[in-house]
Tab-separated table of C-alpha atoms in Angstrom:
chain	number	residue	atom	x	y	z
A	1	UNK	CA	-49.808	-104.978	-35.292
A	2	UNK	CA	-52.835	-102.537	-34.024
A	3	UNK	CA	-52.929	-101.278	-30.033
A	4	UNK	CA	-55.549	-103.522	-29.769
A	5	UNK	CA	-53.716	-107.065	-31.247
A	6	UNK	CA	-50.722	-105.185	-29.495
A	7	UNK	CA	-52.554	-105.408	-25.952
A	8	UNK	CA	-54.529	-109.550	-26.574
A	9	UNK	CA	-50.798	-110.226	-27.448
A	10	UNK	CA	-49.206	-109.531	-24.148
A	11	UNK	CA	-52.524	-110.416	-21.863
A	12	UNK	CA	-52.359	-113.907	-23.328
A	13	UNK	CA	-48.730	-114.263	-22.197
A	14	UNK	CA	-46.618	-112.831	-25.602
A	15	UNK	CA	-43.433	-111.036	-24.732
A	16	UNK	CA	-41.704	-107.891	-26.527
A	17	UNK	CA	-37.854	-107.477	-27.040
A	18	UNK	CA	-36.091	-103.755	-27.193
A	19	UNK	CA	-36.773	-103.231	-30.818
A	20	UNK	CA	-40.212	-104.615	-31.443
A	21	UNK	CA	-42.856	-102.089	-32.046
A	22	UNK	CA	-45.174	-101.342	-28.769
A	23	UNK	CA	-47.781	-98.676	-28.306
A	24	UNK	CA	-46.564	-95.427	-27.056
A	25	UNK	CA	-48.711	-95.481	-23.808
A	26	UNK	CA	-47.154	-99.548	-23.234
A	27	UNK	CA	-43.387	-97.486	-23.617
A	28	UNK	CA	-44.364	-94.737	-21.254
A	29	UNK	CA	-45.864	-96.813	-18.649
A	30	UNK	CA	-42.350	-99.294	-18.780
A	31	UNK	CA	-40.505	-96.254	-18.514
A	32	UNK	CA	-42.149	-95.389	-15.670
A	33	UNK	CA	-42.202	-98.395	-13.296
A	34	UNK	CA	-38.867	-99.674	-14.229
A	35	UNK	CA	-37.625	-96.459	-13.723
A	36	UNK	CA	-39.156	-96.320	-10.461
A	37	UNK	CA	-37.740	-99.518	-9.619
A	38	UNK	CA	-34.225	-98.263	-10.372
A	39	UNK	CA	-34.528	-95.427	-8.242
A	40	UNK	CA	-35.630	-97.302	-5.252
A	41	UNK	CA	-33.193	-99.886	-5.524
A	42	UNK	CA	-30.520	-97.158	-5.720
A	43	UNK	CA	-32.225	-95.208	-2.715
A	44	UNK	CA	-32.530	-98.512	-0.888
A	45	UNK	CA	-29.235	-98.576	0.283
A	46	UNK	CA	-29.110	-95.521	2.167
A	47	UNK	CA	-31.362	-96.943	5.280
A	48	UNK	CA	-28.847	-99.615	5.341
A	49	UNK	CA	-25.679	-97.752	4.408
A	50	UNK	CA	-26.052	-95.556	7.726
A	51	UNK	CA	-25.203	-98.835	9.171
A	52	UNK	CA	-22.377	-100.356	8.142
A	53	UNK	CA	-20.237	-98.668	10.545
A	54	UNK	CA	-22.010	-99.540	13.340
A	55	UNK	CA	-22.440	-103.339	12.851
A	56	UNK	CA	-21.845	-104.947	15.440
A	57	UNK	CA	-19.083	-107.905	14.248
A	58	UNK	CA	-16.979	-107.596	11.340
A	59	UNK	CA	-18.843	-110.603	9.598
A	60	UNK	CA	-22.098	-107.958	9.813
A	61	UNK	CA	-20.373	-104.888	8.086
A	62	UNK	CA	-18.806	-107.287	5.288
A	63	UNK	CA	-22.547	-108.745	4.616
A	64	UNK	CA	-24.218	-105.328	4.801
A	65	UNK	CA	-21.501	-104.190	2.393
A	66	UNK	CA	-22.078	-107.049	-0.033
A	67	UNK	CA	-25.764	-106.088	-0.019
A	68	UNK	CA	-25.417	-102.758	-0.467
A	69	UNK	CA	-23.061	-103.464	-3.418
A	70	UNK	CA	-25.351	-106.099	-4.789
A	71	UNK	CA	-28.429	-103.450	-4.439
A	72	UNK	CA	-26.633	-100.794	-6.094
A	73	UNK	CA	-25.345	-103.583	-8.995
A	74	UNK	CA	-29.796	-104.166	-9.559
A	75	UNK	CA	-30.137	-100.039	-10.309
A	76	UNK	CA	-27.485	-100.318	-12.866
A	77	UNK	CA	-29.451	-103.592	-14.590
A	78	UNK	CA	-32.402	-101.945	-14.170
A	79	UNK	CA	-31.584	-98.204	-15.202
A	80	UNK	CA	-29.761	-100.216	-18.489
A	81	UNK	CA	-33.616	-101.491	-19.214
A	82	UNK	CA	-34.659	-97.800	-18.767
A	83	UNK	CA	-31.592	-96.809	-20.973
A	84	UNK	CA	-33.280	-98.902	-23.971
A	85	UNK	CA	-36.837	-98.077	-23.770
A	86	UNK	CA	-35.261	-94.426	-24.707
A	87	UNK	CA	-34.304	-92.328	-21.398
A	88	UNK	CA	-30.784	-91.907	-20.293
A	89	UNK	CA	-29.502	-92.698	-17.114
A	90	UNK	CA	-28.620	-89.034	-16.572
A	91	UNK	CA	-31.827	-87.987	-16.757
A	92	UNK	CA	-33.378	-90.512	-14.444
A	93	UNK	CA	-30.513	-89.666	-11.702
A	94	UNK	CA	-31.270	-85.913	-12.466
A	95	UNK	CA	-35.393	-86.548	-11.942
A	96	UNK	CA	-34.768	-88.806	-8.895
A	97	UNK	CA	-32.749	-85.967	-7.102
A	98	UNK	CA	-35.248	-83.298	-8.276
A	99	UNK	CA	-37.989	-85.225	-7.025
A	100	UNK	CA	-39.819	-85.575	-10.471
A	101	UNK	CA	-39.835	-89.257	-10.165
A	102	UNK	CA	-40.540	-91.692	-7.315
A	103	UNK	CA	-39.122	-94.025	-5.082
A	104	UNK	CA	-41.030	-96.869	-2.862
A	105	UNK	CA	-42.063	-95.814	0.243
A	106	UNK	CA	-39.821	-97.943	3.017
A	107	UNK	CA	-37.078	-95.796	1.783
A	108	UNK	CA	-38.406	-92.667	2.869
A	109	UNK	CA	-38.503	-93.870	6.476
A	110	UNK	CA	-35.465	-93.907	9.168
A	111	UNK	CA	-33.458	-96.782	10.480
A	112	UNK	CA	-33.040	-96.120	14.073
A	113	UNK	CA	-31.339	-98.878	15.872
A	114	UNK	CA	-30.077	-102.335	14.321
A	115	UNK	CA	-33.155	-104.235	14.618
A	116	UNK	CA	-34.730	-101.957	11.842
A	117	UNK	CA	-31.708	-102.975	10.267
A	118	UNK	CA	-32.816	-106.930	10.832
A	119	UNK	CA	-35.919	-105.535	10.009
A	120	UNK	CA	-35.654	-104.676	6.400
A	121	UNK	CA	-33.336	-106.872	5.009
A	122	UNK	CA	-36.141	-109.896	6.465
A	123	UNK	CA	-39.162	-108.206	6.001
A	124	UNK	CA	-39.036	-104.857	3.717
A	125	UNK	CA	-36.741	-107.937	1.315
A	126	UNK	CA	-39.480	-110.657	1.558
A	127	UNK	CA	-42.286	-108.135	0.444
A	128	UNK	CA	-39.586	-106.610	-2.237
A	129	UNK	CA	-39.343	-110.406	-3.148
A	130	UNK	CA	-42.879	-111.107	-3.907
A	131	UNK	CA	-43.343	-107.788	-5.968
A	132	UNK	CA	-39.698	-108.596	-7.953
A	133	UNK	CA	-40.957	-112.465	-8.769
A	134	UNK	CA	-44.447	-111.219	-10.293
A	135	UNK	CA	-42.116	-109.690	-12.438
A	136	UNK	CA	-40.606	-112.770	-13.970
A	137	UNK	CA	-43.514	-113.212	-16.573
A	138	UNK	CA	-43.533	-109.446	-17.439
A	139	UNK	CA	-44.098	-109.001	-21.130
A	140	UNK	CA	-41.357	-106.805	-21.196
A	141	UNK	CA	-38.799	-109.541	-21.578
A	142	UNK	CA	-35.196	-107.421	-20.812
A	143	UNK	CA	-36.892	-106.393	-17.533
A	144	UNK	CA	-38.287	-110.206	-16.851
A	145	UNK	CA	-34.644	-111.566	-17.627
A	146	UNK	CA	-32.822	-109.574	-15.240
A	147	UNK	CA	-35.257	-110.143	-12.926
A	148	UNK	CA	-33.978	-114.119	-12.227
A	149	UNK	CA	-30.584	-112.674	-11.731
A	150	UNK	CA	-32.268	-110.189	-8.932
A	151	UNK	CA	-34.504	-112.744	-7.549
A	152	UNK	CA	-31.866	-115.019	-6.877
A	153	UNK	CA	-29.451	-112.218	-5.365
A	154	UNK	CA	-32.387	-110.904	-2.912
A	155	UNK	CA	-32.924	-114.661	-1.222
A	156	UNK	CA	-29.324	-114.237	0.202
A	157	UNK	CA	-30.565	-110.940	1.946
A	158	UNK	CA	-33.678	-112.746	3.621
A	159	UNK	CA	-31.166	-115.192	4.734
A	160	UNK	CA	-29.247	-112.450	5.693
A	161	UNK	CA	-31.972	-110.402	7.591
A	162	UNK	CA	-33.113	-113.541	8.946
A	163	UNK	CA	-30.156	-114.145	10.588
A	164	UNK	CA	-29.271	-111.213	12.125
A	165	UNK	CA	-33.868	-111.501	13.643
A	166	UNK	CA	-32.367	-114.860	14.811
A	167	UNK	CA	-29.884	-113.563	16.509
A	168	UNK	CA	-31.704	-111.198	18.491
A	169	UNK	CA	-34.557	-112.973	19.457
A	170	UNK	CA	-31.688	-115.709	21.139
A	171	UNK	CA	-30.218	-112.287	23.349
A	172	UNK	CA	-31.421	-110.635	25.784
A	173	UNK	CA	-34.288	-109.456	26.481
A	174	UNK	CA	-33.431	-105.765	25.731
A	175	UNK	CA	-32.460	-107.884	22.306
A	176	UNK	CA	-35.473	-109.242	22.125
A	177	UNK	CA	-37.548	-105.533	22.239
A	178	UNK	CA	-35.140	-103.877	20.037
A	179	UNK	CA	-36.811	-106.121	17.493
A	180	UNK	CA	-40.341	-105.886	18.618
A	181	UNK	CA	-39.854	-102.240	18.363
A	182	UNK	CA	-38.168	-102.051	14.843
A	183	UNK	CA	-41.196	-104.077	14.377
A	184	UNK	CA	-43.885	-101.516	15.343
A	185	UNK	CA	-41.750	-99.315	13.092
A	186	UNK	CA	-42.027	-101.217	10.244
A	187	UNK	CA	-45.749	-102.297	10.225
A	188	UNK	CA	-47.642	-99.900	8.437
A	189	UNK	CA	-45.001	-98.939	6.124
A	190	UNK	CA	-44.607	-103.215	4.967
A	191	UNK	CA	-48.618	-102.951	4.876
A	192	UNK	CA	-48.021	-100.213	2.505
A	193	UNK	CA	-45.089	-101.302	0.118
A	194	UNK	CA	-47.696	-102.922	-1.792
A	195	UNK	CA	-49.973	-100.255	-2.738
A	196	UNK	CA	-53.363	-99.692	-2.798
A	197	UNK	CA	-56.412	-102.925	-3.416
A	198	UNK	CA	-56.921	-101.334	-7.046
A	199	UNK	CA	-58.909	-104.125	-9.255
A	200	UNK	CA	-56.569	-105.557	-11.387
A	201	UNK	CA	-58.509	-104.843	-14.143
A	202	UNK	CA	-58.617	-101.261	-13.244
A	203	UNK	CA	-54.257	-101.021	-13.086
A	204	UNK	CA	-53.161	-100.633	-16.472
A	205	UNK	CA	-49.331	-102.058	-15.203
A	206	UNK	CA	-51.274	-105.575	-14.858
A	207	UNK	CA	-53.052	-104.802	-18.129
A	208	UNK	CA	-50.510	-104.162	-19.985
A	209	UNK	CA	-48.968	-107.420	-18.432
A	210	UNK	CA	-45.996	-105.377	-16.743
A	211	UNK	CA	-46.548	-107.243	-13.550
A	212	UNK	CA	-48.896	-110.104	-13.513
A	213	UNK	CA	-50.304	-109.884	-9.887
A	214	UNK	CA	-52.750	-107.408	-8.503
A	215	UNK	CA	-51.770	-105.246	-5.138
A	216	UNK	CA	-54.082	-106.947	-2.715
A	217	UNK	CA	-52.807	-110.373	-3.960
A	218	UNK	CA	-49.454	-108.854	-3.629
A	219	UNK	CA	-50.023	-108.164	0.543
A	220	UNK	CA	-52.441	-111.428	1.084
A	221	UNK	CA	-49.253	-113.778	0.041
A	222	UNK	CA	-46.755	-111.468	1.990
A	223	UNK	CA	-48.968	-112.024	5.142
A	224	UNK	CA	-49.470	-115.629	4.668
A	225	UNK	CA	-45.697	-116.418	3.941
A	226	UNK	CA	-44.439	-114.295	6.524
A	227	UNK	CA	-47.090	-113.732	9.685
A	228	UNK	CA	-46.332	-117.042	11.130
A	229	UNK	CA	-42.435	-116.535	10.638
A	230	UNK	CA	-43.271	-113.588	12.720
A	231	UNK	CA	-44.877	-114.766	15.206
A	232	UNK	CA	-43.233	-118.373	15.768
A	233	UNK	CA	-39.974	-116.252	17.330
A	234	UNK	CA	-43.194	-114.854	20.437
A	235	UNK	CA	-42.811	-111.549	18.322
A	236	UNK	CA	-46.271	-109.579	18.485
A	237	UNK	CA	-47.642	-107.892	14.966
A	238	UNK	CA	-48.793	-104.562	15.944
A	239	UNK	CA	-51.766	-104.747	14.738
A	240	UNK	CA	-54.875	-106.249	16.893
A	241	UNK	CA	-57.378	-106.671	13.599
A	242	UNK	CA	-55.191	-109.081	11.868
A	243	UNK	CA	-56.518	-112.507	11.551
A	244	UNK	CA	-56.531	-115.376	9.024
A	245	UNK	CA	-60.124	-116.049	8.034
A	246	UNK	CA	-61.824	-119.858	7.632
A	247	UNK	CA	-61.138	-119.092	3.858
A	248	UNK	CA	-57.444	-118.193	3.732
A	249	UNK	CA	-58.202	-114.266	3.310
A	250	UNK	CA	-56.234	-112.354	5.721
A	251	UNK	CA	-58.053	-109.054	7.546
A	252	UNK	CA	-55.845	-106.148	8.652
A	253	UNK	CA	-56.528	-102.431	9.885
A	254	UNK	CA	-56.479	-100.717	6.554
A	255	UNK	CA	-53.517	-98.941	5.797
A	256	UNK	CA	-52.874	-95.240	6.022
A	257	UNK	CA	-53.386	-94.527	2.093
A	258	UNK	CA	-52.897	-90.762	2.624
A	259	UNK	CA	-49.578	-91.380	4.138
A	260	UNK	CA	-48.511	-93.477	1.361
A	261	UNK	CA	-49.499	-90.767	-1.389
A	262	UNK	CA	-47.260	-88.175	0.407
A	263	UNK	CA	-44.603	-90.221	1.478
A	264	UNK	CA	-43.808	-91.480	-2.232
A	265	UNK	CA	-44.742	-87.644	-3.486
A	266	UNK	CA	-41.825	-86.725	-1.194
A	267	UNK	CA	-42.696	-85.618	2.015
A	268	UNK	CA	-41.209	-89.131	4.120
A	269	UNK	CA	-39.685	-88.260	7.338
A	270	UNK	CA	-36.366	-88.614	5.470
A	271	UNK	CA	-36.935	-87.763	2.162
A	272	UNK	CA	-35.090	-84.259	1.551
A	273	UNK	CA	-32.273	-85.975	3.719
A	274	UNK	CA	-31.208	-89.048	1.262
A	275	UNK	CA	-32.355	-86.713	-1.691
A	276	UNK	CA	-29.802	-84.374	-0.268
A	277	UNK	CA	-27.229	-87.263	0.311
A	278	UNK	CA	-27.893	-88.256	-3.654
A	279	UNK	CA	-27.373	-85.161	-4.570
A	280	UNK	CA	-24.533	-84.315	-2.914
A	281	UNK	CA	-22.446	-87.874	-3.752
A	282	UNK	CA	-23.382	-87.243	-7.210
A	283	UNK	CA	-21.552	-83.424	-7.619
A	284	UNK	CA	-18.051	-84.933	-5.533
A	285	UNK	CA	-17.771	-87.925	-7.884
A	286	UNK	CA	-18.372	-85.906	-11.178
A	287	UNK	CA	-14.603	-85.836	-11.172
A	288	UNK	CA	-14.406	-89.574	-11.605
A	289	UNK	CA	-16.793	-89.817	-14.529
A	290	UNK	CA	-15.268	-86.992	-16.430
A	291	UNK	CA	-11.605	-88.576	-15.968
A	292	UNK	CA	-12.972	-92.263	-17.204
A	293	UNK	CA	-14.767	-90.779	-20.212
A	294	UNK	CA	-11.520	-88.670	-21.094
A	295	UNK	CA	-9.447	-91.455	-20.765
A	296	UNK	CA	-11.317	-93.302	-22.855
A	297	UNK	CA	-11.939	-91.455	-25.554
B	1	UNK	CA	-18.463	-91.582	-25.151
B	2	UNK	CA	-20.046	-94.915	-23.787
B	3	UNK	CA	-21.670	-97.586	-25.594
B	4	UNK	CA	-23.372	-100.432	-25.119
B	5	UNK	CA	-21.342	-104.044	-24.444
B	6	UNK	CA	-24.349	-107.321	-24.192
B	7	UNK	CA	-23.301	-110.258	-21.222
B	8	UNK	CA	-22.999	-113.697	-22.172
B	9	UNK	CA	-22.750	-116.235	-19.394
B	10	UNK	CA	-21.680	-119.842	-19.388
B	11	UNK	CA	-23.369	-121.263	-15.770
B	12	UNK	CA	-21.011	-124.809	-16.220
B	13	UNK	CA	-18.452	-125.644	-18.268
B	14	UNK	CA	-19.554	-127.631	-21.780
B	15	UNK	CA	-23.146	-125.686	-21.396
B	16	UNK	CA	-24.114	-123.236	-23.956
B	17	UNK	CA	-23.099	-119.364	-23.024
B	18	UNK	CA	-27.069	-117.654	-22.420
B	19	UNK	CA	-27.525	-113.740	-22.780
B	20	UNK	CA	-27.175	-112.551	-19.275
B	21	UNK	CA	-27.754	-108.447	-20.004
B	22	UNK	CA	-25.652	-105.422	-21.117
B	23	UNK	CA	-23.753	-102.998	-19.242
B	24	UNK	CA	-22.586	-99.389	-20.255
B	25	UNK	CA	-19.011	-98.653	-20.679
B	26	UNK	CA	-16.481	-96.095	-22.366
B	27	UNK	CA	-13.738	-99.064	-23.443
B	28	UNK	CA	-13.343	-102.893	-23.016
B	29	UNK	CA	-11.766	-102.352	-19.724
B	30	UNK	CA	-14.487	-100.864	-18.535
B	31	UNK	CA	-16.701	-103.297	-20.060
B	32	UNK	CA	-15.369	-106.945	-18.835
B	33	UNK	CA	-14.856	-105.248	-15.076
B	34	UNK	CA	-18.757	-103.874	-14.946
B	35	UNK	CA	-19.559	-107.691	-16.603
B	36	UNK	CA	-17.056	-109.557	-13.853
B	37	UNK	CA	-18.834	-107.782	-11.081
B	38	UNK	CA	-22.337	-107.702	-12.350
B	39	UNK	CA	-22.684	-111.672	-13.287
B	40	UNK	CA	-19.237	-113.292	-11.981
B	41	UNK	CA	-19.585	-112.558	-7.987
B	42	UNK	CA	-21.300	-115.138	-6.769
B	43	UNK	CA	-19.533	-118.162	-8.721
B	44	UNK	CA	-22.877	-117.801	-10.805
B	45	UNK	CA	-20.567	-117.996	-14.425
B	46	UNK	CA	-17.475	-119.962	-15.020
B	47	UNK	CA	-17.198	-117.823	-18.583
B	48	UNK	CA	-18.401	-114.216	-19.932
B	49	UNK	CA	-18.631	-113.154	-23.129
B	50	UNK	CA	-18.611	-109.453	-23.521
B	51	UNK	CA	-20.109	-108.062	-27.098
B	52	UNK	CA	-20.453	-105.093	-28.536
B	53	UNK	CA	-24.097	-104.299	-29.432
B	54	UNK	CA	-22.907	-103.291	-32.653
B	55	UNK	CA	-21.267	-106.277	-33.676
B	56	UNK	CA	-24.432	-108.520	-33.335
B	57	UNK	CA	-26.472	-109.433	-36.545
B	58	UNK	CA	-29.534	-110.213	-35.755
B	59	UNK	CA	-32.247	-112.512	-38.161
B	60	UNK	CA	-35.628	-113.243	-37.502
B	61	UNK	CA	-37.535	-113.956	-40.859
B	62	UNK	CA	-37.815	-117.467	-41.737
B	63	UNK	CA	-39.953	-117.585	-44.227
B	64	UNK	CA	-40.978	-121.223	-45.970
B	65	UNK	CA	-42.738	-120.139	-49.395
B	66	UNK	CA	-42.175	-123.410	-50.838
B	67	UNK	CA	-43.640	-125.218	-47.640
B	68	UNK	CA	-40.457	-127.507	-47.362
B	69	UNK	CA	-42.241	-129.512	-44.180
B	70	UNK	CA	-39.446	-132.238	-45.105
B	71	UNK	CA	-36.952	-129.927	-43.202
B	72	UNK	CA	-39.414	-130.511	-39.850
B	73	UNK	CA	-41.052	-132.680	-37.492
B	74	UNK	CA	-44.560	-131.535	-38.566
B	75	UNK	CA	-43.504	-133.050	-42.053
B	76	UNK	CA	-43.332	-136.541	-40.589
B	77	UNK	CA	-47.396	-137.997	-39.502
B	78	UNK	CA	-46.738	-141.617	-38.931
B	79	UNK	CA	-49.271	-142.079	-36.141
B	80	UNK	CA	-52.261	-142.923	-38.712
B	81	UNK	CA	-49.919	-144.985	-41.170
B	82	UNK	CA	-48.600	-146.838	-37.994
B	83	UNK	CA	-52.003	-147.785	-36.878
B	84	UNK	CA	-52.590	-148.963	-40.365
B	85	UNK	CA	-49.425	-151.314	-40.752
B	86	UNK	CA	-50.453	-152.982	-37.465
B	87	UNK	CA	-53.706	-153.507	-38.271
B	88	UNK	CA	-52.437	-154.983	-41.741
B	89	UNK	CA	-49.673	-157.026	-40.105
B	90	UNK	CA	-52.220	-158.017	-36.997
B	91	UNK	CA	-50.561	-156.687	-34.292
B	92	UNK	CA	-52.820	-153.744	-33.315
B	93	UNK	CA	-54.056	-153.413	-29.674
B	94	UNK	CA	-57.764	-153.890	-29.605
């Protein structure tokens, strides 16, 4: 098989396993995305992990555990995928903390009170969600397979996030604005997560059939699954151009691409911090790999 | 050194056991407790099967050079003899 039959192949729906032959450009790109996904499922948890002491019930710090654990448990599927296509995990952990390689760009931002908390796991989740389930058909089939597994896992953190929105907005009313604010937070960065309205047939990840929906689709189904969920609980979107149009098409204030670009090139609000964290988990528990590969060999 | 181990997982008991992944591991142990926490958590499996990569064979050519179409379903076109028998025995639907 030629580039060409290589590239009709996977745009009319034909998948590739680990040891089938693929262009080199197809293997780079893989590399790249997946890898990327990895690293922001790993640098996901930090946000969230600042919180799990200050949860408010015990039933809160055991959930926020379990999803830490269970988003930590998708960048070691993920990173294996990455581990096929022909780049160690080492590596990948030693580009992340270097800042070769990227993360997405909600993880670069702080999480200042628990209703950022609520936040993410309902919103920054449901957005991850639609992203993770155009994903499913990816021609790549190791990453599509693992994918069900992660698809399924995330729904319990909507429910999750959901719950702990629910909760709030049934307080007080100082409840009630911790939310809207973690809200006005969020916006632009959720308006982000998606990317840039590139043409789909100008992104050579949906040419190459690594996802299968373009960006703008990506954002048009968040807003119509999730507006009205937002605004049902008497919660205000921050955003006074957003409107559903006679034909289904949402209109928004268009995003802040400049702040995306440097965000995700590293220059977030906390950024060096988590890098910093990585970086400095990853020296004190070099002790623990070194004893488990000794022992074991 | 660490090698490769692939996942197996049986969903319900008495259905077949379906390639879950792989995880990375220096021995067994390692192996079945990365496998037990990666796809037995949730209730999700009620079995695992944890392989070595090396030990699995794997065959993919199937060629048929003598066109043995007896072996499969495509070897079998009774819709146009069908319509024929009825029509000889009288029974075909106008």
């Amino acid at each position: 098989m030629d580039e060409q039959g290589f590239l009709e192949y996977v745009q009319s729906g034909g998948q590739v396993e680990t040891d089938d032959w693929m262009p080199d450009e197809y293997r780079q790109k893989l590399i790249k995305f997946i890898e990327m996904h990895a690293n922001s499922e790993l640098m996901g948890v930090l946000p969230e992990r600042e919180w799990i002491l200050r949860a408010p019930t015990l039933q809160r710090k055991l959930a926020l555990t379990a999803k830490v654990q269970d988003e930590v448990g998708h960048a070691q599927l993920i990173y294996r995928v990455v581990e096929d296509l022909g780049k160690p995990r080492e590596q990948c952990l030693a580009d992340l903390i270097s800042g070769t390689s990227k993360f997405h760009n909600v993880f670069h931002y702080p999480t200042r009170t628990w209703g950022d908390v609520g936040v993410i796991a309902w919103l920054v989740d449901a957005a991850a969600i639609i992203s993770q389930k155009a994903l499913l058909k990816c021609s790549y089939a190791p990453y599509a397979r693992i994918m069900k597994k992660i698809c399924w896992e995330e729904s319990f953190h909507i429910l999750h996030g959901r719950d702990v929105i629910l909760t709030l907005m049934l307080g007080t009313d100082g409840q009630r604005e911790l939310v809207q604010e973690a809200l006005n937070r969020w916006w632009a960065p959720l308006m982000m997560f998606h990317g840039n309205p590139i043409p789909a047939e100008n992104d050579p990840v949906v040419q190459w059939r690594i996802k299968t929906q373009g960006n703008e689709e990506a954002r048009q189904q968040f807003l119509d699954g999730y507006v009205p969920q937002i605004w049902e609980l008497g919660l205000t979107v921050p955003d006074p151009k957003l409107r559903r149009r006679e034909d289904g098409v949402w209109e928004y204030t268009e995003p802040d691409w400049d702040e995306l670009r440097s965000v995700v090139t590293g220059h977030g609000p906390m950024t060096a911090e988590r890098l910093e964290f990585r970086r400095v988990t990853r020296e004190e528990t070099a002790w623990v790999r070194s004893v488990v590969l000794a022992e074991a060999a | 050194m660490t090698s490769v181990w692939e996942v197996f997982r049986q969903e319900r008991k008495g259905q077949a056991f379906e390639h879950a992944g792989s995880v990375v591991a220096p021995d067994i142990a390692f192996a079945e407790a990365y496998a037990h926490e990666q796809y037995g958590r949730r209730g999700e499996s009620v079995a695992l099967w944890v392989v070595p990569r090396d030990a699995i064979h794997e065959l993919d050519d199937f060629p048929d050079e003598l066109g043995r179409n007896y072996h499969r379903v495509d070897g079998y076109s009774l819709k146009v003899k069908l319509k024929e028998a009825r029509e000889r025995a009288g029974t075909a639907t106008p």
